[in-house]
Amino acid sequence: MAGILRNDWNHVLENETEKTYFHELQEFLENEYRTEEVFPEKQNIFNALNSTPYNEVKVVLLGQDPYHGRGQAQGLSFSVGKDVRIPPSLKNIYRELHDDIGCGIPDHGNLSKWSEQGVLLLNTVLTVREGQAHSHKGQGWETFTDKVIELLNNRENPLVFMLWGRPAQEKLKLIDSSRHFVIQSPHPSPFSARKGFFGSKPFSRANEWLKENGGEEIDWCIE
């Protein structure tokens, strides 16, 4: 897996992928992919990092773990392929996007437009068994994504961290909020979106901060 990182993440995470816990994670995943139905497909596990190079990240949009329905997860948090039915969490994201900055509601769930502009669509855990949310929790992914957040926190140019849901918010301790802009809210799932995700205006707030700090704003609207 370590060799699958195809940009500057390969260099900055080089030491991490040589650690004992990561080798144990690799062994666990080899067995899981051999004996269970696991998402996303192996080649898409690191899609978020490969789609948004370390030095180009402007916004980190942090979720929990991948969609666990067949054909959904593609290695970008909250995103699905254009031919896949839009999941409820993403429908709620689109609703907030519309209410916040007036974007039209897309008819597909592919968020790669965001990742291409510097939005790192990361989950705290990067794999999952079919139909079993959080089934790969505690196997080492949290340590790996802790390192990703630490590296971004240490970067010279400050950025926006969107922490959606409790697992994402556990990363707050790794972020210097005096330098970076942190937006926390409940997860956009149907179970929690009404508890503070709706009305949180993450997209306009992120753009406002980027603009004030000399950064380029994100075009959040999906065609």
mmCIF file of C-alpha atoms in Angstrom:
data_model
loop_
_atom_site.group_PDB
_atom_site.id
_atom_site.type_symbol
_atom_site.label_atom_id
_atom_site.label_comp_id
_atom_site.label_asym_id
_atom_site.label_seq_id
_atom_site.Cartn_x
_atom_site.Cartn_y
_atom_site.Cartn_z
ATOM 1 C CA MET A 1 0.000 0.000 0.000
ATOM 2 C CA ALA A 2 2.775 2.435 0.863
ATOM 3 C CA GLY A 3 3.832 2.769 -2.763
ATOM 4 C CA ILE A 4 0.350 3.817 -3.870
ATOM 5 C CA LEU A 5 0.867 7.457 -2.795
ATOM 6 C CA ARG A 6 1.579 9.248 -6.045
ATOM 7 C CA ASN A 7 2.487 12.827 -5.100
ATOM 8 C CA ASP A 8 4.285 14.754 -2.342
ATOM 9 C CA TRP A 9 2.360 12.796 0.322
ATOM 10 C CA ASN A 10 4.625 9.864 -0.555
ATOM 11 C CA HIS A 11 7.609 11.852 0.713
ATOM 12 C CA VAL A 12 6.039 13.423 3.814
ATOM 13 C CA LEU A 13 4.492 10.083 4.932
ATOM 14 C CA GLU A 14 7.511 7.970 4.020
ATOM 15 C CA ASN A 15 8.575 7.284 7.619
ATOM 16 C CA GLU A 16 4.999 6.629 8.754
ATOM 17 C CA THR A 17 4.459 3.763 6.330
ATOM 18 C CA GLU A 18 7.566 2.008 7.692
ATOM 19 C CA LYS A 19 6.262 1.881 11.267
ATOM 20 C CA THR A 20 5.199 -1.359 12.948
ATOM 21 C CA TYR A 21 1.550 -0.335 13.368
ATOM 22 C CA PHE A 22 1.264 0.417 9.640
ATOM 23 C CA HIS A 23 2.689 -2.979 8.674
ATOM 24 C CA GLU A 24 0.176 -4.585 11.055
ATOM 25 C CA LEU A 25 -2.597 -2.536 9.440
ATOM 26 C CA GLN A 26 -1.470 -3.764 6.018
ATOM 27 C CA GLU A 27 -1.611 -7.387 7.201
ATOM 28 C CA PHE A 28 -5.084 -6.841 8.659
ATOM 29 C CA LEU A 29 -6.298 -5.328 5.394
ATOM 30 C CA GLU A 30 -4.789 -8.081 3.237
ATOM 31 C CA ASN A 31 -6.798 -10.603 5.244
ATOM 32 C CA GLU A 32 -9.969 -8.477 5.222
ATOM 33 C CA TYR A 33 -9.895 -7.950 1.450
ATOM 34 C CA ARG A 34 -9.294 -11.670 0.982
ATOM 35 C CA THR A 35 -12.069 -12.901 3.279
ATOM 36 C CA GLU A 36 -14.657 -10.090 3.435
ATOM 37 C CA GLU A 37 -16.307 -7.523 1.163
ATOM 38 C CA VAL A 38 -14.383 -4.331 1.932
ATOM 39 C CA PHE A 39 -14.759 -0.776 0.610
ATOM 40 C CA PRO A 40 -13.405 1.171 -1.148
ATOM 41 C CA GLU A 41 -11.585 -0.963 -3.708
ATOM 42 C CA LYS A 42 -7.917 -1.420 -2.832
ATOM 43 C CA GLN A 43 -6.655 0.970 -5.481
ATOM 44 C CA ASN A 44 -8.893 3.751 -4.104
ATOM 45 C CA ILE A 45 -7.927 3.567 -0.408
ATOM 46 C CA PHE A 46 -5.623 6.590 -0.685
ATOM 47 C CA ASN A 47 -7.708 8.452 -3.250
ATOM 48 C CA ALA A 48 -8.062 11.513 -0.995
ATOM 49 C CA LEU A 49 -4.302 11.958 -0.624
ATOM 50 C CA ASN A 50 -3.603 11.198 -4.272
ATOM 51 C CA SER A 51 -6.269 13.675 -5.414
ATOM 52 C CA THR A 52 -5.061 16.575 -3.244
ATOM 53 C CA PRO A 53 -1.279 16.963 -2.823
ATOM 54 C CA TYR A 54 0.066 17.970 0.591
ATOM 55 C CA ASN A 55 1.269 21.402 -0.505
ATOM 56 C CA GLU A 56 -2.001 22.195 -2.291
ATOM 57 C CA VAL A 57 -4.411 21.526 0.598
ATOM 58 C CA LYS A 58 -6.519 24.573 1.509
ATOM 59 C CA VAL A 59 -9.392 22.879 3.331
ATOM 60 C CA VAL A 60 -9.543 19.557 5.194
ATOM 61 C CA LEU A 61 -13.067 18.127 5.173
ATOM 62 C CA LEU A 62 -12.896 15.337 7.727
ATOM 63 C CA GLY A 63 -15.544 12.633 8.023
ATOM 64 C CA GLN A 64 -15.690 9.286 9.863
ATOM 65 C CA ASP A 65 -15.268 6.196 7.701
ATOM 66 C CA PRO A 66 -16.247 5.269 4.116
ATOM 67 C CA TYR A 67 -19.786 4.502 2.959
ATOM 68 C CA HIS A 68 -20.414 0.815 3.629
ATOM 69 C CA GLY A 69 -22.917 0.175 0.828
ATOM 70 C CA ARG A 70 -21.854 -1.668 -2.312
ATOM 71 C CA GLY A 71 -20.504 0.618 -5.028
ATOM 72 C CA GLN A 72 -20.563 3.774 -2.907
ATOM 73 C CA ALA A 73 -17.115 4.435 -1.390
ATOM 74 C CA GLN A 74 -14.481 5.806 -3.752
ATOM 75 C CA GLY A 75 -11.820 6.980 -1.292
ATOM 76 C CA LEU A 76 -13.068 10.576 -0.989
ATOM 77 C CA SER A 77 -15.101 11.384 2.114
ATOM 78 C CA PHE A 78 -18.819 11.817 1.367
ATOM 79 C CA SER A 79 -18.298 11.415 -2.412
ATOM 80 C CA VAL A 80 -19.767 8.716 -4.665
ATOM 81 C CA GLY A 81 -19.554 8.004 -8.384
ATOM 82 C CA LYS A 82 -21.811 9.873 -10.793
ATOM 83 C CA ASP A 83 -23.856 6.735 -11.468
ATOM 84 C CA VAL A 84 -24.441 6.002 -7.756
ATOM 85 C CA ARG A 85 -27.539 7.110 -5.866
ATOM 86 C CA ILE A 86 -26.752 10.110 -3.646
ATOM 87 C CA PRO A 87 -26.495 8.951 0.007
ATOM 88 C CA PRO A 88 -28.545 10.718 2.713
ATOM 89 C CA SER A 89 -25.504 12.404 4.322
ATOM 90 C CA LEU A 90 -24.508 13.931 0.994
ATOM 91 C CA LYS A 91 -28.084 15.056 0.349
ATOM 92 C CA ASN A 92 -27.873 16.962 3.624
ATOM 93 C CA ILE A 93 -24.517 18.458 2.618
ATOM 94 C CA TYR A 94 -26.070 19.644 -0.647
ATOM 95 C CA ARG A 95 -29.024 21.114 1.247
ATOM 96 C CA GLU A 96 -26.671 23.104 3.497
ATOM 97 C CA LEU A 97 -24.604 24.115 0.459
ATOM 98 C CA HIS A 98 -27.753 25.505 -1.150
ATOM 99 C CA ASP A 99 -28.931 27.276 1.993
ATOM 100 C CA ASP A 100 -25.443 28.640 2.731
ATOM 101 C CA ILE A 101 -24.241 29.985 -0.624
ATOM 102 C CA GLY A 102 -27.104 29.303 -3.039
ATOM 103 C CA CYS A 103 -25.615 26.450 -5.082
ATOM 104 C CA GLY A 104 -28.072 24.370 -7.065
ATOM 105 C CA ILE A 105 -28.697 20.797 -5.890
ATOM 106 C CA PRO A 106 -26.609 18.453 -8.103
ATOM 107 C CA ASP A 107 -28.046 15.271 -9.597
ATOM 108 C CA HIS A 108 -24.920 13.243 -8.752
ATOM 109 C CA GLY A 109 -22.596 12.772 -5.788
ATOM 110 C CA ASN A 110 -19.109 13.103 -7.267
ATOM 111 C CA LEU A 111 -17.138 15.655 -5.222
ATOM 112 C CA SER A 112 -13.853 15.372 -7.138
ATOM 113 C CA LYS A 113 -14.261 19.019 -8.204
ATOM 114 C CA TRP A 114 -13.613 19.939 -4.566
ATOM 115 C CA SER A 115 -10.539 17.724 -4.205
ATOM 116 C CA GLU A 116 -9.044 19.203 -7.380
ATOM 117 C CA GLN A 117 -9.261 22.679 -5.813
ATOM 118 C CA GLY A 118 -7.426 21.771 -2.620
ATOM 119 C CA VAL A 119 -10.180 20.277 -0.455
ATOM 120 C CA LEU A 120 -8.787 17.139 1.189
ATOM 121 C CA LEU A 121 -11.791 14.791 1.445
ATOM 122 C CA LEU A 122 -10.446 12.624 4.247
ATOM 123 C CA ASN A 123 -12.018 10.148 6.654
ATOM 124 C CA THR A 124 -10.554 9.262 10.056
ATOM 125 C CA VAL A 125 -10.674 5.572 8.992
ATOM 126 C CA LEU A 126 -10.064 4.736 5.319
ATOM 127 C CA THR A 127 -11.694 1.291 4.913
ATOM 128 C CA VAL A 128 -14.858 -0.518 6.044
ATOM 129 C CA ARG A 129 -16.623 -3.881 5.724
ATOM 130 C CA GLU A 130 -19.799 -3.996 3.684
ATOM 131 C CA GLY A 131 -22.820 -3.088 5.793
ATOM 132 C CA GLN A 132 -20.772 -2.606 8.979
ATOM 133 C CA ALA A 133 -20.073 1.030 9.837
ATOM 134 C CA HIS A 134 -16.909 1.567 11.908
ATOM 135 C CA SER A 135 -15.893 -2.092 11.410
ATOM 136 C CA HIS A 136 -12.255 -1.086 10.773
ATOM 137 C CA LYS A 137 -12.104 1.272 13.728
ATOM 138 C CA GLY A 138 -9.123 0.719 16.056
ATOM 139 C CA GLN A 139 -6.975 -1.160 13.530
ATOM 140 C CA GLY A 140 -4.417 1.600 12.972
ATOM 141 C CA TRP A 141 -6.081 3.997 10.582
ATOM 142 C CA GLU A 142 -6.643 6.577 13.337
ATOM 143 C CA THR A 143 -2.895 6.675 14.013
ATOM 144 C CA PHE A 144 -2.214 7.162 10.311
ATOM 145 C CA THR A 145 -4.770 9.946 9.882
ATOM 146 C CA ASP A 146 -3.496 11.567 13.099
ATOM 147 C CA LYS A 147 -0.151 11.873 11.316
ATOM 148 C CA VAL A 148 -1.801 13.359 8.226
ATOM 149 C CA ILE A 149 -3.479 16.007 10.409
ATOM 150 C CA GLU A 150 -0.229 16.693 12.318
ATOM 151 C CA LEU A 151 1.659 17.218 9.068
ATOM 152 C CA LEU A 152 -0.984 19.623 7.803
ATOM 153 C CA ASN A 153 -1.038 21.432 11.150
ATOM 154 C CA ASN A 154 2.730 21.938 10.890
ATOM 155 C CA ARG A 155 2.575 23.333 7.376
ATOM 156 C CA GLU A 156 3.661 26.944 6.953
ATOM 157 C CA ASN A 157 0.500 28.088 5.181
ATOM 158 C CA PRO A 158 -2.541 27.904 7.501
ATOM 159 C CA LEU A 159 -5.723 26.180 6.345
ATOM 160 C CA VAL A 160 -9.332 25.391 7.160
ATOM 161 C CA PHE A 161 -10.301 22.243 9.061
ATOM 162 C CA MET A 162 -13.946 21.138 8.848
ATOM 163 C CA LEU A 163 -14.566 18.521 11.534
ATOM 164 C CA TRP A 164 -17.922 16.808 10.999
ATOM 165 C CA GLY A 165 -18.967 14.334 13.680
ATOM 166 C CA ARG A 166 -17.339 13.119 16.886
ATOM 167 C CA PRO A 167 -14.542 10.936 15.391
ATOM 168 C CA ALA A 168 -13.445 13.898 13.262
ATOM 169 C CA GLN A 169 -13.591 16.256 16.249
ATOM 170 C CA GLU A 170 -11.245 13.989 18.190
ATOM 171 C CA LYS A 171 -8.518 15.322 15.858
ATOM 172 C CA LEU A 172 -8.976 18.838 17.271
ATOM 173 C CA LYS A 173 -6.234 18.197 19.825
ATOM 174 C CA LEU A 174 -3.756 17.917 16.924
ATOM 175 C CA ILE A 175 -4.662 21.307 15.427
ATOM 176 C CA ASP A 176 -3.307 24.710 16.462
ATOM 177 C CA SER A 177 -6.549 26.681 16.246
ATOM 178 C CA SER A 178 -4.686 29.948 16.806
ATOM 179 C CA ARG A 179 -3.135 29.485 13.346
ATOM 180 C CA HIS A 180 -5.736 27.454 11.466
ATOM 181 C CA PHE A 181 -9.486 28.005 11.100
ATOM 182 C CA VAL A 182 -11.530 25.172 12.625
ATOM 183 C CA ILE A 183 -15.227 24.645 11.831
ATOM 184 C CA GLN A 184 -16.875 21.976 13.995
ATOM 185 C CA SER A 185 -20.384 20.634 13.611
ATOM 186 C CA PRO A 186 -22.390 17.429 14.017
ATOM 187 C CA HIS A 187 -22.129 14.862 11.233
ATOM 188 C CA PRO A 188 -24.464 15.540 8.260
ATOM 189 C CA SER A 189 -26.123 12.132 8.584
ATOM 190 C CA PRO A 190 -29.933 12.037 9.003
ATOM 191 C CA PHE A 191 -29.376 11.093 12.665
ATOM 192 C CA SER A 192 -27.537 14.291 13.580
ATOM 193 C CA ALA A 193 -27.816 16.923 10.818
ATOM 194 C CA ARG A 194 -30.619 18.769 12.630
ATOM 195 C CA LYS A 195 -28.534 19.018 15.803
ATOM 196 C CA GLY A 196 -26.311 21.747 14.406
ATOM 197 C CA PHE A 197 -25.056 20.788 10.956
ATOM 198 C CA PHE A 198 -27.899 22.606 9.219
ATOM 199 C CA GLY A 199 -27.238 26.309 9.554
ATOM 200 C CA SER A 200 -23.529 25.924 10.335
ATOM 201 C CA LYS A 201 -22.608 27.679 7.047
ATOM 202 C CA PRO A 202 -19.260 25.891 6.635
ATOM 203 C CA PHE A 203 -18.802 26.760 2.961
ATOM 204 C CA SER A 204 -19.220 30.530 3.213
ATOM 205 C CA ARG A 205 -17.206 30.652 6.443
ATOM 206 C CA ALA A 206 -14.352 28.722 4.866
ATOM 207 C CA ASN A 207 -14.286 30.982 1.818
ATOM 208 C CA GLU A 208 -14.437 34.104 3.935
ATOM 209 C CA TRP A 209 -11.437 32.957 5.961
ATOM 210 C CA LEU A 210 -9.479 31.919 2.854
ATOM 211 C CA LYS A 211 -10.130 35.315 1.290
ATOM 212 C CA GLU A 212 -9.110 37.197 4.443
ATOM 213 C CA ASN A 213 -5.875 35.196 4.628
ATOM 214 C CA GLY A 214 -4.829 35.733 1.024
ATOM 215 C CA GLY A 215 -5.989 32.336 -0.227
ATOM 216 C CA GLU A 216 -8.068 31.440 -3.251
ATOM 217 C CA GLU A 217 -11.702 30.679 -2.480
ATOM 218 C CA ILE A 218 -13.235 27.293 -3.288
ATOM 219 C CA ASP A 219 -15.916 27.052 -5.972
ATOM 220 C CA TRP A 220 -18.170 24.746 -3.980
ATOM 221 C CA CYS A 221 -20.992 24.516 -6.539
ATOM 222 C CA ILE A 222 -21.166 21.122 -8.280
ATOM 223 C CA GLU A 223 -22.490 21.188 -11.823
#
